[in-house]
CSV table of C-alpha atoms in Angstrom, one decimal:
chain,number,residue,atom,x,y,z
A,345,MET,CA,7.9,-28.7,104.5
A,346,ALA,CA,6.6,-28.7,108.1
A,347,ILE,CA,3.3,-27.2,108.9
A,348,PRO,CA,3.8,-23.7,110.3
A,349,GLU,CA,3.2,-23.3,114.0
A,350,ARG,CA,0.4,-20.8,113.6
A,351,LEU,CA,-1.7,-23.5,111.8
A,352,LEU,CA,-1.3,-26.3,114.2
A,353,GLY,CA,-4.3,-25.4,116.3
A,354,LEU,CA,-6.7,-25.7,113.3
A,355,ARG,CA,-8.7,-28.8,112.5
A,356,GLY,CA,-9.2,-28.4,108.8
A,357,PHE,CA,-7.2,-27.3,105.7
A,358,ILE,CA,-9.1,-26.3,102.5
A,359,PHE,CA,-7.1,-26.0,99.3
A,360,ASP,CA,-7.8,-24.3,96.1
A,361,MET,CA,-6.5,-26.6,93.3
A,362,ASP,CA,-5.2,-24.8,90.3
A,363,GLY,CA,-2.0,-22.9,91.2
A,364,THR,CA,-2.2,-24.0,94.8
A,365,LEU,CA,-2.0,-27.7,94.9
A,366,THR,CA,-0.8,-28.2,91.3
A,367,ASP,CA,1.0,-26.4,88.5
A,368,SER,CA,-2.2,-26.5,86.4
A,369,MET,CA,-2.8,-22.7,86.0
A,370,PRO,CA,-0.4,-22.5,83.0
A,371,PHE,CA,-2.4,-25.4,81.4
A,372,HIS,CA,-5.7,-23.6,81.9
A,373,ILE,CA,-4.2,-20.4,80.5
A,374,ARG,CA,-2.8,-22.2,77.5
A,375,ALA,CA,-6.2,-23.9,76.8
A,376,TRP,CA,-8.0,-20.5,76.8
A,377,GLN,CA,-5.3,-19.0,74.6
A,378,GLN,CA,-5.8,-21.8,72.1
A,379,VAL,CA,-9.5,-20.9,72.0
A,380,LEU,CA,-8.7,-17.2,71.3
A,381,GLU,CA,-5.9,-18.0,68.8
A,382,ARG,CA,-8.4,-20.0,66.7
A,383,ARG,CA,-10.2,-16.7,66.3
A,384,GLY,CA,-7.1,-14.6,65.6
A,385,ILE,CA,-7.0,-13.1,69.1
A,386,SER,CA,-4.1,-13.1,71.5
A,387,GLU,CA,-4.3,-12.4,75.2
A,388,GLY,CA,-1.5,-12.5,77.8
A,389,LYS,CA,-1.5,-14.7,80.9
A,390,GLU,CA,-2.0,-11.8,83.3
A,391,TYR,CA,-5.7,-11.5,82.3
A,392,PHE,CA,-6.3,-15.1,83.0
A,393,LEU,CA,-4.4,-15.1,86.3
A,394,ALA,CA,-6.5,-12.2,87.5
A,395,HIS,CA,-9.6,-14.5,87.0
A,396,GLY,CA,-8.1,-17.6,88.7
A,397,GLY,CA,-10.9,-19.6,90.3
A,398,VAL,CA,-13.6,-18.5,87.9
A,399,PRO,CA,-15.5,-21.4,86.4
A,400,SER,CA,-15.0,-22.0,82.6
A,401,PHE,CA,-18.6,-21.2,81.6
A,402,VAL,CA,-18.3,-17.8,83.5
A,403,MET,CA,-14.9,-17.1,81.9
A,404,GLY,CA,-16.4,-17.9,78.5
A,405,GLY,CA,-19.0,-15.2,79.1
A,406,LYS,CA,-16.3,-12.7,80.1
A,407,LEU,CA,-14.3,-13.5,76.9
A,408,ARG,CA,-17.4,-13.3,74.8
A,409,GLU,CA,-18.0,-9.7,76.1
A,410,ARG,CA,-14.4,-8.7,76.0
A,411,PHE,CA,-13.8,-9.7,72.4
A,412,GLY,CA,-17.3,-9.5,70.9
A,413,LEU,CA,-17.3,-13.3,70.2
A,414,THR,CA,-20.5,-14.7,68.7
A,415,GLU,CA,-20.4,-18.2,70.2
A,416,SER,CA,-22.2,-18.8,73.5
A,417,ALA,CA,-20.2,-18.8,76.8
A,418,GLU,CA,-21.0,-22.6,77.1
A,419,ALA,CA,-19.6,-23.4,73.6
A,420,LEU,CA,-16.4,-21.5,74.4
A,421,ALA,CA,-16.1,-23.3,77.8
A,422,ARG,CA,-16.6,-26.7,76.1
A,423,GLU,CA,-13.8,-25.9,73.6
A,424,LYS,CA,-11.5,-24.8,76.3
A,425,THR,CA,-12.3,-27.9,78.4
A,426,GLU,CA,-11.4,-30.1,75.4
A,427,ASN,CA,-8.1,-28.3,75.0
A,428,TYR,CA,-7.4,-28.5,78.7
A,429,ARG,CA,-8.2,-32.2,79.1
A,430,ARG,CA,-5.6,-33.0,76.5
A,431,LEU,CA,-3.0,-31.3,78.7
A,432,ILE,CA,-4.0,-32.9,82.1
A,433,PRO,CA,-1.4,-35.8,82.0
A,434,GLY,CA,1.4,-33.2,82.3
A,435,ILE,CA,0.1,-31.6,85.5
A,436,ARG,CA,2.1,-32.2,88.7
A,437,ALA,CA,1.7,-31.4,92.4
A,438,PHE,CA,4.1,-28.8,93.9
A,439,PRO,CA,7.1,-30.4,95.6
A,440,TRP,CA,6.4,-29.2,99.1
A,441,LEU,CA,2.9,-30.6,99.0
A,442,VAL,CA,3.0,-34.4,99.6
A,443,PRO,CA,5.1,-34.1,102.8
A,444,PHE,CA,2.8,-31.3,104.0
A,445,LEU,CA,-0.4,-33.3,103.4
A,446,THR,CA,1.2,-36.4,104.9
A,447,GLU,CA,2.0,-34.5,108.1
A,448,ALA,CA,-1.5,-33.0,108.2
A,449,ARG,CA,-3.1,-36.4,107.9
A,450,GLU,CA,-0.8,-37.8,110.7
A,451,ARG,CA,-1.9,-34.9,112.9
A,452,GLY,CA,-5.6,-35.7,112.3
A,453,ILE,CA,-6.2,-32.5,110.3
A,454,ARG,CA,-9.1,-32.9,107.8
A,455,LEU,CA,-8.4,-32.0,104.2
A,456,ALA,CA,-10.6,-30.6,101.4
A,457,VAL,CA,-10.3,-29.2,97.9
A,458,GLY,CA,-12.5,-26.2,96.9
A,459,THR,CA,-12.1,-25.4,93.2
A,460,GLY,CA,-14.0,-23.6,90.5
A,461,THR,CA,-13.2,-26.3,88.0
A,462,LEU,CA,-15.4,-29.0,86.6
A,463,ARG,CA,-15.9,-32.2,88.7
A,464,GLU,CA,-14.3,-34.6,86.2
A,465,ASN,CA,-11.4,-32.2,85.6
A,466,ALA,CA,-10.8,-31.9,89.4
A,467,ARG,CA,-10.9,-35.7,89.7
A,468,ASP,CA,-8.4,-36.3,86.8
A,469,VAL,CA,-6.0,-33.5,87.8
A,470,LEU,CA,-5.8,-34.8,91.4
A,471,ARG,CA,-5.1,-38.3,90.1
A,472,ALA,CA,-2.5,-37.1,87.6
A,473,ALA,CA,-0.8,-35.2,90.4
A,474,GLY,CA,-0.8,-38.3,92.6
A,475,ILE,CA,-2.6,-36.6,95.5
A,476,SER,CA,-6.3,-37.6,95.2
A,477,GLY,CA,-6.1,-40.0,98.2
A,478,PHE,CA,-5.3,-37.3,100.7
A,479,PHE,CA,-8.6,-35.4,100.7
A,480,ASP,CA,-11.8,-36.1,102.6
A,481,THR,CA,-14.0,-34.1,100.2
A,482,VAL,CA,-13.7,-32.2,96.9
A,483,VAL,CA,-16.1,-29.3,96.2
A,484,THR,CA,-16.3,-28.2,92.5
A,485,SER,CA,-18.3,-25.7,90.4
A,486,ALA,CA,-21.0,-28.3,90.2
A,487,ASP,CA,-21.7,-28.1,93.9
A,488,VAL,CA,-22.4,-24.3,94.3
A,489,THR,CA,-24.2,-21.6,92.5
A,490,ARG,CA,-22.1,-18.6,93.7
A,491,TYR,CA,-18.4,-18.7,92.9
A,492,LYS,CA,-15.3,-17.0,94.2
A,493,PRO,CA,-15.0,-14.3,95.5
A,494,GLU,CA,-18.2,-15.5,97.2
A,495,PRO,CA,-17.2,-17.9,100.0
A,496,ASP,CA,-19.7,-20.6,99.2
A,497,THR,CA,-17.1,-23.1,97.9
A,498,PHE,CA,-15.1,-22.9,101.0
A,499,LEU,CA,-18.1,-22.9,103.3
A,500,LEU,CA,-19.4,-26.1,101.7
A,501,CYS,CA,-15.9,-27.7,102.2
A,502,ALA,CA,-16.0,-26.8,105.9
A,503,GLU,CA,-19.6,-28.1,106.2
A,504,ARG,CA,-18.6,-31.4,104.6
A,505,LEU,CA,-15.6,-31.7,107.0
A,506,GLY,CA,-17.9,-31.1,109.9
A,507,LEU,CA,-16.0,-27.9,110.9
A,508,ARG,CA,-16.7,-24.2,111.4
A,509,PRO,CA,-14.8,-21.7,109.2
A,510,SER,CA,-12.9,-20.5,112.2
A,511,GLU,CA,-11.5,-24.0,112.6
A,512,CYS,CA,-10.1,-24.1,109.1
A,513,ALA,CA,-7.4,-22.5,107.0
A,514,VAL,CA,-7.9,-21.8,103.3
A,515,PHE,CA,-4.8,-22.2,101.0
A,516,GLU,CA,-5.1,-20.0,97.9
A,517,ASP,CA,-3.1,-18.4,95.1
A,518,SER,CA,-5.6,-15.9,93.5
A,519,PRO,CA,-7.0,-12.6,94.6
A,520,LEU,CA,-10.6,-13.9,94.1
A,521,GLY,CA,-9.8,-16.8,96.4
A,522,PHE,CA,-8.2,-14.5,99.0
A,523,GLU,CA,-11.4,-12.5,99.1
A,524,ALA,CA,-13.6,-15.6,99.3
A,525,ALA,CA,-11.6,-16.9,102.3
A,526,LYS,CA,-11.8,-13.6,104.1
A,527,ARG,CA,-15.6,-13.3,103.4
A,528,GLY,CA,-16.1,-16.8,104.8
A,529,GLY,CA,-14.2,-16.1,108.1
A,530,PHE,CA,-11.4,-18.5,107.3
A,531,SER,CA,-7.7,-18.1,108.1
A,532,LEU,CA,-5.9,-17.5,104.9
A,533,VAL,CA,-2.6,-19.0,103.7
A,534,LYS,CA,-1.2,-17.7,100.5
A,535,VAL,CA,0.5,-19.9,98.0
A,536,MET,CA,2.5,-17.8,95.5
A,537,GLY,CA,4.5,-19.1,92.6
A,538,GLY,CA,4.0,-22.6,93.8
A,539,GLN,CA,5.5,-21.8,97.2
A,540,LEU,CA,3.8,-21.8,100.6
A,541,CYS,CA,3.9,-18.3,102.2
A,542,ALA,CA,3.9,-19.2,105.8
């Protein structure tokens, strides 16, 4: 897929990872559902989709409150991460992505990933999807203290790229990410159902 004309004047593209670069959101959801199923609880995917971009330890706290769980948020997050890491080898990049990233690199556009996931998970997902070599920097939940919908993840990406937010587009699939991009002063490009909405 060719880069849309409206984006060609920009110098940096910043991508959310799960559900934007890769088909990994269903894997995250399944990992959380496994945590709940072990406790006799079921929850549909819609709840987790609404919290896309939320770090696992924050999500653990939300589930703890929602279902009255006794384990700590950190313990729930560790269990989910163990489940998720077993699923990582099955994750793939969306089909339009490699040609898109290749064209961006050829045009001299700087590329970053801004994700709420753990650093080692981000590394391994990008490798499994075969796209880790495209990016100049990767910002994860370990790099910021305020998460989406706050803009800090994307602002740090822009800083590391040596660019202003106004020079960058953020590619996102979740409402929290949309809000973060807007708060940060970035152009927003939505990726819905694995498709670029130009």
